[in-house]
Coordinates of C-alpha atoms in Angstrom, one line a residue:
Chain A
M1 CA -39.1 -15.1 49.0
Q2 CA -38.5 -11.5 47.9
Q3 CA -34.9 -10.8 49.7
L4 CA -33.1 -7.9 49.3
V5 CA -29.4 -7.8 49.0
R6 CA -27.3 -4.7 50.0
I7 CA -23.8 -4.1 48.8
G8 CA -21.9 -1.0 50.1
C9 CA -18.8 0.0 48.3
A10 CA -16.3 1.5 50.9
A11 CA -13.4 2.2 48.0
G12 CA -13.4 3.1 44.3
F13 CA -9.4 3.6 44.0
A14 CA -6.6 2.5 45.9
G15 CA -6.1 6.2 47.2
D16 CA -9.6 6.3 48.1
R17 CA -10.6 7.4 51.9
A18 CA -9.8 4.8 54.5
D19 CA -12.4 5.7 56.9
A20 CA -15.3 5.5 54.5
A21 CA -16.1 2.2 55.6
L22 CA -17.6 3.0 59.0
P23 CA -20.6 4.7 58.0
I24 CA -21.8 2.0 55.6
I25 CA -21.0 -0.6 58.1
G26 CA -23.4 1.2 60.6
E27 CA -26.0 1.2 58.3
L28 CA -25.7 -2.3 56.8
A29 CA -25.5 -3.4 60.6
S30 CA -29.2 -2.1 60.9
H31 CA -30.2 -4.1 58.3
R32 CA -30.5 -8.1 58.1
D33 CA -28.5 -10.6 56.0
P34 CA -27.4 -10.9 53.1
R35 CA -25.0 -7.8 53.3
F36 CA -22.0 -7.2 51.7
L37 CA -19.0 -4.5 51.8
M38 CA -17.0 -4.6 48.6
F39 CA -13.6 -2.8 48.1
E40 CA -12.2 -1.7 44.5
T41 CA -8.6 -0.8 45.0
L42 CA -7.0 -1.8 41.8
A43 CA -6.4 0.7 39.2
E44 CA -4.4 -0.9 36.2
R45 CA -1.2 0.7 37.0
T46 CA -1.3 -0.3 40.6
L47 CA -1.4 -4.3 39.7
A48 CA 1.9 -3.6 37.7
L49 CA 3.2 -1.9 40.9
C50 CA 2.5 -4.7 43.1
Q51 CA 3.8 -7.3 40.7
L52 CA 7.4 -5.3 40.8
E53 CA 7.1 -5.4 45.0
K54 CA 6.4 -9.0 44.8
R55 CA 9.7 -9.7 42.7
R56 CA 11.4 -7.9 45.4
D57 CA 9.5 -9.5 48.4
P58 CA 7.5 -12.8 47.7
A59 CA 5.5 -12.2 50.9
R60 CA 4.2 -8.7 49.5
G61 CA 2.5 -7.8 46.3
Y62 CA -1.1 -7.2 47.5
S63 CA -2.6 -3.8 47.3
P64 CA -1.1 -1.0 49.8
A65 CA -4.8 0.0 50.4
L66 CA -5.6 -3.5 52.6
E67 CA -3.0 -1.9 55.4
R68 CA -5.3 1.5 55.1
M69 CA -8.5 0.2 54.7
L70 CA -9.4 -3.1 56.3
P71 CA -7.6 -3.0 60.0
G72 CA -10.6 -0.4 60.9
A73 CA -13.5 -2.4 58.9
L74 CA -12.8 -5.9 59.1
G75 CA -13.8 -6.6 62.8
P76 CA -16.8 -4.8 62.6
C77 CA -17.7 -6.6 59.5
L78 CA -17.0 -9.9 61.0
E79 CA -19.0 -8.9 64.1
N80 CA -22.2 -8.1 62.3
G81 CA -22.3 -10.7 59.8
I82 CA -21.3 -8.3 56.8
R83 CA -19.5 -10.2 54.0
I84 CA -16.0 -8.5 52.5
I85 CA -15.3 -8.6 48.8
G86 CA -12.3 -7.1 47.6
N87 CA -9.4 -7.1 45.0
F88 CA -6.9 -6.2 47.5
G89 CA -5.0 -9.4 46.2
A90 CA -3.3 -7.6 43.3
A91 CA -0.1 -9.4 42.3
N92 CA -0.5 -12.0 45.7
P93 CA -3.9 -12.7 46.6
R94 CA -2.6 -15.6 48.8
A95 CA -0.2 -13.2 50.5
A96 CA -3.5 -10.4 50.9
G97 CA -5.6 -13.3 52.5
E98 CA -2.8 -14.3 54.9
R99 CA -2.6 -10.5 56.0
I100 CA -6.3 -10.4 56.5
A101 CA -6.2 -13.4 58.5
T102 CA -3.7 -12.1 60.8
L103 CA -5.6 -8.7 61.0
A104 CA -8.7 -10.6 61.9
R105 CA -6.9 -12.6 64.7
A106 CA -5.8 -9.0 66.0
A107 CA -9.4 -8.2 66.1
G108 CA -10.4 -10.9 68.0
F109 CA -11.7 -13.4 65.1
P110 CA -9.4 -16.2 65.2
R111 CA -10.7 -18.2 62.4
P112 CA -12.6 -16.2 59.7
R113 CA -13.4 -18.0 56.4
I114 CA -11.4 -16.0 54.0
A115 CA -11.2 -17.3 50.2
V116 CA -8.4 -16.2 47.7
I117 CA -9.0 -16.1 44.2
E118 CA -6.4 -16.4 42.2
G119 CA -6.0 -17.5 38.1
D120 CA -6.0 -14.1 36.9
D121 CA -2.1 -13.9 36.5
V122 CA -1.4 -15.0 32.8
N123 CA 2.1 -13.9 32.7
G124 CA 4.1 -16.8 32.2
L125 CA 1.0 -18.7 30.8
F126 CA 1.8 -16.7 27.4
S127 CA 5.1 -15.8 26.1
T128 CA 5.5 -12.2 25.2
E129 CA 5.3 -13.1 21.6
E130 CA 1.7 -14.9 22.0
L131 CA 0.5 -11.8 24.1
A132 CA 1.7 -9.5 21.5
A133 CA -0.2 -11.5 19.1
R134 CA -3.2 -11.2 21.0
Q135 CA -3.2 -7.5 21.2
M136 CA -6.3 -5.2 20.6
D137 CA -4.7 -2.2 19.3
G138 CA -1.8 -4.0 18.2
K139 CA 1.0 -1.1 18.8
V140 CA 2.3 -1.7 22.3
L141 CA 3.7 -5.2 22.6
D142 CA 6.3 -6.1 20.6
P143 CA 7.7 -9.6 20.6
C144 CA 10.8 -8.4 22.8
A145 CA 8.7 -6.3 25.0
N146 CA 9.6 -6.5 28.9
I147 CA 6.7 -7.8 30.3
V148 CA 5.9 -6.8 34.3
A149 CA 2.6 -8.1 34.4
A150 CA -0.4 -9.5 32.6
N151 CA -3.4 -10.3 34.0
V152 CA -6.8 -11.2 32.6
Y153 CA -10.4 -9.5 34.0
L154 CA -11.9 -12.4 35.8
G155 CA -15.7 -12.7 36.1
A156 CA -18.1 -13.1 38.9
E157 CA -18.3 -16.6 39.0
P158 CA -15.2 -17.5 41.2
I159 CA -16.8 -14.9 43.6
A160 CA -19.9 -16.3 43.9
R161 CA -18.6 -19.8 44.3
A162 CA -16.4 -18.8 47.2
F163 CA -19.5 -17.0 48.9
D164 CA -21.6 -20.4 48.0
E165 CA -19.0 -22.3 49.8
G166 CA -19.3 -19.9 53.0
A167 CA -16.5 -17.2 52.6
E168 CA -17.0 -14.5 55.1
V169 CA -14.1 -12.5 53.2
V170 CA -12.9 -13.0 49.6
V171 CA -10.1 -11.5 48.3
T172 CA -9.3 -11.6 44.6
G173 CA -6.4 -10.0 42.3
R174 CA -7.6 -8.7 38.9
V175 CA -11.4 -9.0 38.1
A176 CA -13.8 -6.9 36.2
D177 CA -14.8 -4.3 38.6
P178 CA -18.5 -4.8 38.1
A179 CA -18.0 -8.6 39.1
L180 CA -17.0 -7.4 42.6
A181 CA -20.8 -6.9 43.1
L182 CA -22.4 -9.4 40.6
G183 CA -20.5 -12.3 42.6
P184 CA -22.6 -11.8 45.8
L185 CA -25.8 -11.2 44.0
V186 CA -25.6 -14.2 41.9
H187 CA -24.6 -16.3 45.0
A188 CA -27.5 -14.4 46.9
H189 CA -30.2 -14.1 44.6
R190 CA -29.3 -17.5 43.0
W191 CA -29.2 -16.3 39.4
D192 CA -28.4 -18.3 36.8
W193 CA -25.3 -17.8 34.5
K194 CA -27.5 -17.5 31.5
D195 CA -29.9 -15.0 33.0
W196 CA -28.5 -12.0 31.0
Q197 CA -31.4 -9.9 32.0
R198 CA -30.3 -10.3 35.7
L199 CA -26.7 -10.3 34.9
A200 CA -27.0 -7.2 33.2
S201 CA -28.9 -5.4 36.1
G202 CA -26.3 -6.8 38.7
T203 CA -23.4 -5.7 36.4
L204 CA -25.0 -2.4 36.3
A205 CA -25.3 -2.4 40.1
G206 CA -21.4 -3.2 40.2
H207 CA -20.7 -0.5 37.7
L208 CA -22.5 2.2 39.8
L209 CA -20.7 1.0 42.8
E210 CA -17.3 0.3 41.6
C211 CA -15.9 4.1 41.9
A212 CA -17.7 4.6 45.5
G213 CA -18.1 8.3 46.2
Q214 CA -18.4 8.9 42.4
V215 CA -22.1 8.3 42.5
T216 CA -23.1 9.8 45.8
G217 CA -21.8 13.3 45.0
G218 CA -18.0 12.6 44.8
Y219 CA -16.3 14.1 41.8
F220 CA -19.5 16.1 41.1
A221 CA -19.5 19.3 42.8
D222 CA -19.2 22.5 41.1
P223 CA -20.2 25.4 43.5
G224 CA -23.0 27.3 42.5
R225 CA -23.8 25.0 39.9
K226 CA -24.1 21.6 41.4
D227 CA -23.8 22.0 45.1
V228 CA -23.1 18.9 47.4
P229 CA -23.3 19.0 51.3
G230 CA -20.9 17.6 53.4
L231 CA -18.0 16.5 50.8
A232 CA -15.8 16.1 53.8
E233 CA -17.7 13.4 55.3
L234 CA -19.0 12.1 52.0
G235 CA -21.2 8.9 52.4
Y236 CA -20.3 6.2 50.1
P237 CA -22.9 4.1 48.2
I238 CA -25.0 1.0 49.2
A239 CA -26.8 -0.8 46.3
E240 CA -30.1 -2.5 47.4
V241 CA -30.7 -5.0 44.6
E242 CA -34.0 -7.2 44.5
P243 CA -34.3 -10.6 42.9
S244 CA -35.7 -9.3 39.8
G245 CA -32.6 -7.1 39.4
E246 CA -34.4 -3.8 40.1
L247 CA -31.9 -1.7 42.4
I248 CA -31.6 1.6 44.3
I249 CA -28.8 3.3 44.9
T250 CA -28.4 5.1 48.3
K251 CA -26.0 5.9 51.0
P252 CA -25.7 5.9 55.0
V253 CA -28.3 8.2 56.5
L254 CA -26.5 11.4 58.1
S255 CA -23.9 11.2 55.9
G256 CA -22.5 13.6 53.3
G257 CA -22.9 14.1 49.7
I258 CA -26.2 13.5 47.7
V259 CA -27.9 10.5 45.5
D260 CA -30.0 11.9 42.7
R261 CA -30.6 11.7 39.1
R262 CA -27.6 13.5 38.2
T263 CA -25.0 11.8 40.2
V264 CA -26.5 8.6 39.1
A265 CA -26.6 9.5 35.3
E266 CA -22.9 10.9 35.4
Q267 CA -21.6 7.5 36.7
I268 CA -23.6 5.2 34.6
L269 CA -21.7 6.6 31.6
Y270 CA -18.4 7.1 33.2
E271 CA -15.8 5.2 31.1
V272 CA -18.5 3.7 29.0
H273 CA -18.1 3.8 25.1
D274 CA -20.7 2.2 23.4
P275 CA -23.6 2.5 25.7
S276 CA -25.5 -0.6 24.2
A277 CA -22.4 -2.8 24.3
Y278 CA -20.5 -2.6 27.7
L279 CA -18.1 -5.6 27.7
T280 CA -17.6 -7.5 31.0
P281 CA -16.5 -11.3 31.6
D282 CA -19.9 -12.3 32.8
V283 CA -22.7 -10.4 30.4
I284 CA -22.7 -7.9 27.5
L285 CA -24.5 -4.7 29.3
D286 CA -26.8 -2.4 27.2
I287 CA -27.7 0.8 29.1
T288 CA -29.7 2.4 26.2
D289 CA -32.6 2.4 28.2
V290 CA -31.7 2.8 31.6
E291 CA -33.9 5.3 33.5
V292 CA -33.1 6.8 36.8
M293 CA -36.0 7.9 39.1
P294 CA -35.7 9.4 42.5
V295 CA -37.8 7.4 45.0
G296 CA -36.7 9.4 48.3
P297 CA -34.2 11.5 49.5
D298 CA -31.0 10.1 48.6
R299 CA -32.8 7.3 46.8
V300 CA -32.5 6.6 43.3
R301 CA -34.0 3.6 41.4
V302 CA -32.3 2.6 38.2
V303 CA -34.4 0.2 35.5
G304 CA -34.0 -0.8 32.0
A305 CA -30.7 -2.5 31.9
R306 CA -30.7 -5.3 29.2
G307 CA -28.1 -8.2 28.7
K308 CA -26.7 -9.8 26.1
P309 CA -24.5 -13.4 26.1
R310 CA -21.3 -12.7 27.4
P311 CA -18.1 -12.3 25.2
E312 CA -16.2 -15.1 23.9
T313 CA -12.8 -13.6 25.2
L314 CA -11.7 -12.3 28.4
K315 CA -9.9 -9.2 28.3
A316 CA -6.2 -8.9 29.9
T317 CA -4.2 -5.9 30.3
A318 CA -0.2 -6.5 30.0
F319 CA 2.3 -4.1 31.6
L320 CA 5.7 -3.5 30.4
A321 CA 8.7 -1.1 31.5
S322 CA 8.9 1.8 29.9
G323 CA 11.3 4.0 31.9
M324 CA 10.8 6.6 34.4
L325 CA 8.9 9.8 34.5
G326 CA 10.9 12.8 35.8
E327 CA 9.0 16.0 37.1
A328 CA 10.3 19.3 38.3
E329 CA 8.4 22.6 39.3
I330 CA 9.6 26.1 39.9
S331 CA 7.3 29.4 40.7
Y332 CA 7.6 32.9 39.9
A333 CA 4.8 35.7 41.2
G334 CA 4.2 39.4 40.7
P335 CA 4.9 41.9 37.9
N336 CA 5.7 40.1 34.5
A337 CA 5.7 36.4 36.2
P338 CA 4.4 35.0 33.0
A339 CA 7.2 36.3 31.2
R340 CA 9.9 35.2 33.6
A341 CA 8.3 32.0 33.5
Q342 CA 8.5 31.8 29.9
L343 CA 12.1 32.9 30.1
A344 CA 13.3 30.0 32.7
A345 CA 11.4 27.7 30.2
E346 CA 13.6 28.8 27.4
I347 CA 16.9 28.6 29.4
V348 CA 16.0 25.2 30.5
T349 CA 15.1 23.8 27.0
T350 CA 17.8 25.6 25.2
R351 CA 20.5 24.0 27.3
M352 CA 18.7 20.7 27.4
A353 CA 18.8 21.0 23.7
K354 CA 22.5 20.9 24.0
R355 CA 23.2 18.4 27.0
M356 CA 20.8 15.6 25.8
P357 CA 19.0 16.5 22.6
E358 CA 16.8 13.2 22.4
L359 CA 15.2 14.1 25.4
Q360 CA 11.5 15.4 24.6
I361 CA 10.6 17.6 27.3
R362 CA 7.0 19.1 28.1
V363 CA 7.1 22.6 29.5
D364 CA 3.9 23.9 31.3
L365 CA 3.0 27.3 32.9
V366 CA 0.7 25.7 35.7
G367 CA -2.1 28.4 36.0
R368 CA -2.1 29.3 32.1
A369 CA -3.8 26.3 30.8
S370 CA -1.7 23.7 31.4
L371 CA -4.3 20.9 31.5
F372 CA -6.1 22.0 28.2
G373 CA -2.8 22.7 26.6
T374 CA -3.1 23.4 23.0
L375 CA -6.7 23.0 23.1
A376 CA -6.7 26.4 24.5
P377 CA -3.8 28.3 23.7
A378 CA -2.5 31.0 26.5
C379 CA -3.5 33.7 24.0
S380 CA -7.1 32.2 23.8
T381 CA -9.7 35.3 24.7
D382 CA -12.0 32.6 26.5
A383 CA -11.6 33.1 30.0
D384 CA -13.6 29.9 31.0
A385 CA -11.2 27.9 28.5
T386 CA -7.7 29.0 29.9
A387 CA -9.1 29.4 33.6
E388 CA -7.0 26.9 35.7
V389 CA -5.7 26.6 39.3
R390 CA -3.1 24.3 41.0
L391 CA -4.0 23.7 44.7
R392 CA -0.7 23.1 46.2
F393 CA -0.9 21.7 50.2
A394 CA 2.5 21.6 52.1
A395 CA 3.2 20.8 55.5
Q396 CA 6.4 19.7 57.7
H397 CA 6.6 16.7 60.5
A398 CA 9.0 14.7 62.2
E399 CA 6.9 11.7 61.1
R400 CA 6.1 10.5 57.7
E401 CA 2.7 9.4 59.2
P402 CA 1.0 12.4 59.5
L403 CA 2.5 13.5 56.0
E404 CA 1.0 10.7 54.3
L405 CA -2.2 11.3 55.7
L406 CA -2.5 14.4 54.0
L407 CA -1.1 13.4 50.6
D408 CA -3.7 10.5 51.2
E409 CA -6.4 13.1 51.8
V410 CA -5.4 15.3 48.6
E411 CA -5.6 11.9 46.2
A412 CA -8.6 11.1 47.6
L413 CA -10.0 14.1 46.2
Y414 CA -10.0 12.3 42.7
C415 CA -13.2 10.2 43.8
S416 CA -14.8 12.3 46.5
G417 CA -13.6 15.9 45.9
P418 CA -15.4 18.3 43.3
A419 CA -15.9 17.9 39.9
G420 CA -12.9 17.6 37.4
G421 CA -10.1 17.3 39.6
A422 CA -6.9 16.2 37.9
G423 CA -3.2 15.9 37.8
V424 CA -2.4 15.2 41.4
R425 CA 1.3 14.5 42.1
R426 CA 2.4 13.9 45.4
Y427 CA 6.3 13.9 46.6
L428 CA 7.6 13.3 49.9
T429 CA 11.2 14.6 50.5
P430 CA 13.2 14.3 53.7
R431 CA 14.1 17.4 55.0
L432 CA 17.4 18.2 56.6
A433 CA 18.1 20.5 59.5
S434 CA 21.4 21.7 60.5
A435 CA 23.0 22.9 63.8
S436 CA 26.3 23.4 65.1
C437 CA 27.4 21.9 68.6
L438 CA 30.6 22.3 70.7
I439 CA 31.7 18.8 72.3
E440 CA 34.3 18.4 74.9
R441 CA 37.1 16.4 73.5
D442 CA 37.5 13.7 76.1
K443 CA 33.9 12.7 75.8
V444 CA 34.7 11.3 72.2
V445 CA 35.9 7.8 71.7
P446 CA 36.3 6.6 68.5
R447 CA 34.7 2.9 67.7
V448 CA 34.2 1.0 64.4
T449 CA 31.8 -2.2 64.2
F450 CA 30.4 -3.9 61.4
L451 CA 26.6 -4.4 61.0
G452 CA 25.4 -8.1 61.3
A453 CA 28.7 -9.0 63.0
S454 CA 29.0 -10.2 66.7
E455 CA 30.7 -8.1 68.8
Chain B
M1 CA -40.3 33.5 19.3
S2 CA -37.9 34.9 21.3
R3 CA -34.3 35.6 20.2
N4 CA -31.4 33.1 20.1
I5 CA -28.1 33.8 22.2
E6 CA -25.1 32.1 22.6
V7 CA -23.9 30.6 25.4
A8 CA -21.4 27.9 27.0
L9 CA -22.5 24.2 26.8
Y10 CA -21.6 25.0 30.9
R11 CA -24.8 26.8 30.7
L12 CA -27.3 23.6 29.7
A13 CA -25.3 20.6 30.7
H14 CA -22.9 18.8 33.3
A15 CA -20.2 16.3 32.1
R16 CA -17.9 13.7 33.5
S17 CA -14.4 12.3 31.7
G18 CA -13.1 8.6 31.8
D19 CA -10.5 7.0 30.1
K20 CA -9.2 4.0 28.6
G21 CA -6.0 4.0 27.3
D22 CA -5.7 6.9 24.7
R23 CA -9.5 6.8 24.5
L24 CA -11.5 9.4 26.3
N25 CA -15.3 9.4 26.7
I26 CA -17.3 12.4 28.1
A27 CA -20.6 12.0 29.2
L28 CA -22.8 15.1 28.8
I29 CA -26.1 15.3 30.7
C30 CA -28.8 18.0 30.2
Y31 CA -29.7 20.0 33.2
D32 CA -33.1 20.2 31.9
P33 CA -34.7 17.8 29.4
A34 CA -35.7 21.1 27.5
F35 CA -32.2 21.4 26.6
Y36 CA -32.1 17.9 24.9
A37 CA -33.1 18.8 21.3
T38 CA -30.9 22.0 21.2
I39 CA -27.8 20.0 22.1
A40 CA -28.7 17.2 20.0
E41 CA -28.8 19.6 16.9
Q42 CA -25.8 21.4 17.7
A43 CA -23.4 19.2 19.7
T44 CA -22.9 17.0 16.8
A45 CA -19.8 14.4 16.6
E46 CA -18.2 16.9 13.9
R47 CA -18.2 19.8 16.0
V48 CA -17.1 18.2 19.0
A49 CA -14.3 16.9 17.2
A50 CA -13.4 20.4 15.7
H51 CA -13.5 21.6 19.5
F52 CA -11.0 19.1 20.4
V53 CA -9.0 19.5 16.9
A54 CA -5.8 20.6 18.4
R55 CA -5.7 17.2 20.2
R56 CA -6.1 15.6 16.5
P57 CA -8.9 13.1 17.6
S58 CA -8.6 10.3 14.9
K59 CA -12.6 9.6 15.4
V60 CA -15.2 10.8 17.5
V61 CA -18.6 9.2 18.1
R62 CA -21.6 10.8 19.6
Y63 CA -24.2 7.8 21.6
E64 CA -27.6 9.2 22.4
L65 CA -29.3 8.7 25.5
P66 CA -32.6 10.4 25.7
K67 CA -34.0 8.4 28.6
L68 CA -31.2 10.0 30.4
C69 CA -31.3 13.2 28.6
A70 CA -27.4 12.6 28.1
F71 CA -25.2 12.1 25.2
N72 CA -22.0 10.0 25.4
Y73 CA -18.7 11.3 23.3
V74 CA -16.1 8.7 22.8
L75 CA -13.0 10.7 21.3
D76 CA -10.1 8.2 20.1
D77 CA -6.4 9.1 20.5
V78 CA -6.6 12.6 22.4
L79 CA -5.0 11.7 25.7
E80 CA -1.4 11.9 24.3
G81 CA -0.7 8.3 24.9
G82 CA -2.9 8.4 27.9
V83 CA -2.0 7.8 31.7
N84 CA 1.0 5.7 31.1
A85 CA 2.7 7.6 28.4
S86 CA 1.3 11.4 28.7
L87 CA 3.9 13.7 29.9
G88 CA 1.1 16.3 31.0
L89 CA -0.5 16.7 34.5
D90 CA -3.6 15.1 33.6
G91 CA -3.0 12.1 31.4
H92 CA -6.5 10.7 32.3
G93 CA -8.3 13.6 30.6
K94 CA -10.0 14.4 33.8
S95 CA -10.3 17.8 33.4
L96 CA -11.3 17.7 29.8
S97 CA -15.3 17.4 30.4
F98 CA -14.8 21.1 31.5
F99 CA -13.3 21.7 28.2
L100 CA -16.1 20.4 26.3
L101 CA -18.4 22.4 28.5
T102 CA -16.6 25.7 27.2
M103 CA -18.3 24.7 23.7
K104 CA -20.6 27.4 22.5
I105 CA -24.4 26.7 21.7
G106 CA -27.0 29.0 20.4
V107 CA -30.0 28.6 22.6
N108 CA -33.3 30.2 22.5
A109 CA -33.3 32.9 25.6
A110 CA -36.7 32.4 26.7
L111 CA -36.1 28.6 27.2
L112 CA -32.8 29.3 28.9
T113 CA -34.4 31.5 31.3
R114 CA -37.2 29.4 32.1
C115 CA -35.2 26.2 32.6
T116 CA -32.5 27.9 34.7
T117 CA -35.2 29.0 37.1
S118 CA -36.5 25.5 37.3
E119 CA -33.1 24.1 38.1
F120 CA -33.4 26.4 40.9
R121 CA -36.4 25.3 41.7
E122 CA -35.4 21.6 41.7
R123 CA -32.4 22.4 43.8
L124 CA -34.7 23.9 46.5
Q125 CA -36.7 20.7 46.6
T126 CA -33.7 18.5 47.1

């Protein structure tokens, strides 16, 4: 039985585009089982923020991306037999599951089989002192640290088990990102948990999918050098994986972006350190001999992954409270603008040195090598090393939503925009308008009520 | 034998950054396999460490991936504490792949012309 498993990835981070799922669903719907749609929405920091939210409201604490991404995708997936796997659960997978059940009911599916995966939360399982003693780098946690969240990266086993038991939707908290693809693959292909070779191939498939558009031309474009068509409608990836583990990366037909040797090569090495030992909970992946071969338009075959037995230990990430970040910006333009900006910087730092001497302040002249910083001092003669552009978007509207939409689109440039985009900041500040009016005195009747109290 | 000219790495390769804590990796991928030997010889871990010296890397390791025509550079402690501690705009170091690409490399002029042309040819085919 040569069964091909297809896994699409509709999100590579919490801020990813919410409408990327539909073209993938359209493509997957034209094929036969088994098909899966994966969502990776849990950056390290996202989980800590969700943990704080759960403390405020025990019914929350799941990824806010769930509300943006699932309402449009859930119905079409359930309708077409496309199973969903996502780490929307964050600090509260159970609440995420319940929310998904509600969304499913609203979409006309009263009883979908939703599996919730828990057990990644190890805060409370270990004392701060015990976690501190288990640090890899040994410098961040001290025994008195105020830990907000500590989660271990789970592997693919519970995900595969959930699908074995008939889940249509699997929602997890922290799992290793590639496990979101490996779980469905082990389930569908009946791979053995000691078949390091196939586990390595499945992990590589997951690694290529986990940042969504970053393998299909997102975070890649450099106009005139590496041109990518249709980035505004970037097609997110689909992996086709054979029982042997051989895999092809492609994307929906008629979508934007490209899948070629270059886009796949960049993503293979993304966030990899030693290519011979990419550690995951399920297998140690060795990509030293991986080769990529274009086999058709926007179709790239990836072969040569090797596996070694899984590590003895699991990795956990702990977050501790560490204060707040304050940021403020002001602009100067026209003749002598840099000198005026420099003068402004000196005024503020001089005054702050007197008023709050312990505060370490970083000052950037945005547009003058603020990203490369000391790597390329503003006096450098290398125009390329000092080149920098800060792109600013601004809009005003009576409601939050249209503005949130704009800010979301800008943030989504991380994974789906041009190469090297960095330093997104988003602020939503209430605006106040003022008007003066004249009111007839007899229309005004002073009245006092208390909130919550009956009349 | 044609002369050597000095060009930015940007002419020969593309790159992508990734971060884990205060550790940065940059994947450097040759546009043409013909550039691999030149880059292997000149873009050593030592030269990359010197290129990033202002960020005081504690360690730089280069991994070679000839089948991908690529190199992976891992630079320790160059992200000003990383995304959760840096006061800079780019705590991830996402833009630093392009800083690596400003590094100067000596390349055979004829090779550069030939392979730049072939790059255009490949682009027309895709």
